[in-house]
PDB file of C-alpha atoms in Angstrom:
ATOM      1  CA  MET A   1      -0.846  -8.560  -7.314  1.00 89.00           C
ATOM      2  CA  ARG A   2       2.527  -7.997  -6.414  1.00 93.00           C
ATOM      3  CA  ASN A   3       3.488  -4.466  -4.403  1.00 96.00           C
ATOM      4  CA  HIS A   4       5.922  -2.540  -3.230  1.00 96.00           C
ATOM      5  CA  LEU A   5       3.582  -0.928   0.462  1.00 97.00           C
ATOM      6  CA  LYS A   6       6.223  -2.972   2.835  1.00 97.00           C
ATOM      7  CA  LYS A   7       9.579  -1.319   1.173  1.00 98.00           C
ATOM      8  CA  LEU A   8       7.686   2.114   0.836  1.00 98.00           C
ATOM      9  CA  ARG A   9       5.902   1.820   4.597  1.00 98.00           C
ATOM     10  CA  ASN A  10       9.381   1.181   5.878  1.00 98.00           C
ATOM     11  CA  GLU A  11      11.119   3.692   3.505  1.00 97.00           C
ATOM     12  CA  HIS A  12       8.964   6.416   4.979  1.00 98.00           C
ATOM     13  CA  GLY A  13       9.248   5.135   8.536  1.00 98.00           C
ATOM     14  CA  TRP A  14       5.782   4.370   8.953  1.00 98.00           C
ATOM     15  CA  SER A  15       4.216   1.784  11.613  1.00 98.00           C
ATOM     16  CA  GLN A  16       1.024  -0.374   9.946  1.00 98.00           C
ATOM     17  CA  ALA A  17      -0.548   1.081  11.486  1.00 98.00           C
ATOM     18  CA  GLU A  18       0.124   4.841  10.965  1.00 98.00           C
ATOM     19  CA  LEU A  19      -0.086   3.530   7.188  1.00 98.00           C
ATOM     20  CA  ALA A  20      -3.566   2.553   8.117  1.00 98.00           C
ATOM     21  CA  ASP A  21      -3.860   6.014   9.311  1.00 98.00           C
ATOM     22  CA  ARG A  22      -2.868   7.871   6.378  1.00 98.00           C
ATOM     23  CA  LEU A  23      -5.386   5.380   4.093  1.00 98.00           C
ATOM     24  CA  ASP A  24      -8.445   5.613   6.411  1.00 97.00           C
ATOM     25  CA  VAL A  25      -8.676   1.471   6.578  1.00 98.00           C
ATOM     26  CA  SER A  26      -7.622  -0.599   9.329  1.00 98.00           C
ATOM     27  CA  ARG A  27      -4.280  -1.970  10.273  1.00 98.00           C
ATOM     28  CA  GLN A  28      -5.292  -6.272   9.567  1.00 98.00           C
ATOM     29  CA  THR A  29      -5.857  -4.624   5.389  1.00 97.00           C
ATOM     30  CA  VAL A  30      -2.535  -2.854   5.624  1.00 98.00           C
ATOM     31  CA  ILE A  31      -1.099  -6.440   6.349  1.00 98.00           C
ATOM     32  CA  ALA A  32      -3.118  -8.240   3.813  1.00 97.00           C
ATOM     33  CA  LEU A  33      -2.187  -5.775   1.321  1.00 97.00           C
ATOM     34  CA  GLU A  34       1.770  -6.145   1.902  1.00 97.00           C
ATOM     35  CA  ARG A  35       1.672  -9.775   2.007  1.00 96.00           C
ATOM     36  CA  GLY A  36      -0.378  -9.962  -1.493  1.00 92.00           C
ATOM     37  CA  LYS A  37      -3.380 -11.641   0.364  1.00 94.00           C
ATOM     38  CA  TYR A  38      -5.689  -8.624  -0.873  1.00 93.00           C
ATOM     39  CA  ASP A  39      -5.913  -6.351  -4.181  1.00 94.00           C
ATOM     40  CA  PRO A  40      -7.356  -3.329  -3.533  1.00 96.00           C
ATOM     41  CA  SER A  41     -10.017  -1.098  -5.011  1.00 96.00           C
ATOM     42  CA  LEU A  42      -9.331   1.729  -7.455  1.00 96.00           C
ATOM     43  CA  PRO A  43     -10.194   4.558  -4.982  1.00 97.00           C
ATOM     44  CA  LEU A  44      -7.782   2.520  -2.217  1.00 98.00           C
ATOM     45  CA  ALA A  45      -5.458   1.996  -5.112  1.00 97.00           C
ATOM     46  CA  PHE A  46      -5.501   5.653  -6.014  1.00 97.00           C
ATOM     47  CA  ARG A  47      -5.468   6.927  -1.943  1.00 98.00           C
ATOM     48  CA  ILE A  48      -2.378   4.564  -1.535  1.00 98.00           C
ATOM     49  CA  ALA A  49      -0.707   6.521  -4.846  1.00 98.00           C
ATOM     50  CA  LYS A  50      -1.400   9.612  -3.385  1.00 98.00           C
ATOM     51  CA  VAL A  51       0.313   9.140   0.026  1.00 98.00           C
ATOM     52  CA  PHE A  52       3.396   7.819  -1.696  1.00 98.00           C
ATOM     53  CA  LEU A  53       3.119  10.483  -3.901  1.00 98.00           C
ATOM     54  CA  LEU A  54       3.801   8.097  -6.951  1.00 98.00           C
ATOM     55  CA  PRO A  55       2.096   6.797  -9.490  1.00 97.00           C
ATOM     56  CA  ILE A  56      -0.458   3.269  -9.084  1.00 96.00           C
ATOM     57  CA  GLU A  57       2.363   1.672 -11.734  1.00 95.00           C
ATOM     58  CA  GLN A  58       5.405   2.232  -9.161  1.00 96.00           C
ATOM     59  CA  ILE A  59       3.629   0.626  -6.575  1.00 97.00           C
ATOM     60  CA  PHE A  60       1.484  -2.312  -7.757  1.00 95.00           C
ATOM     61  CA  GLU A  61       2.249  -4.932 -10.467  1.00 91.00           C
ATOM     62  CA  PRO A  62       0.467  -7.685 -12.415  1.00 87.00           C
ATOM     63  CA  ASP A  63       1.503 -11.148 -11.857  1.00 81.00           C
ATOM     64  CA  ASP A  64       2.165 -12.477 -14.813  1.00 74.00           C
TER      65      ASP A  64
END
């Protein structure tokens, strides 16, 4: 699954650690998410969408 986390995080001026704190996950989780090495659980995907005030579909895209 592709995502726009790094772009969104940078637009908000947040470090990986700041985003991790907002999501209640480790910085390593944010790194893995941004690199596409880890697909979030559904509850985490909803938390991410809430933090960025966007629908999940604007953050995550399925691989074709």
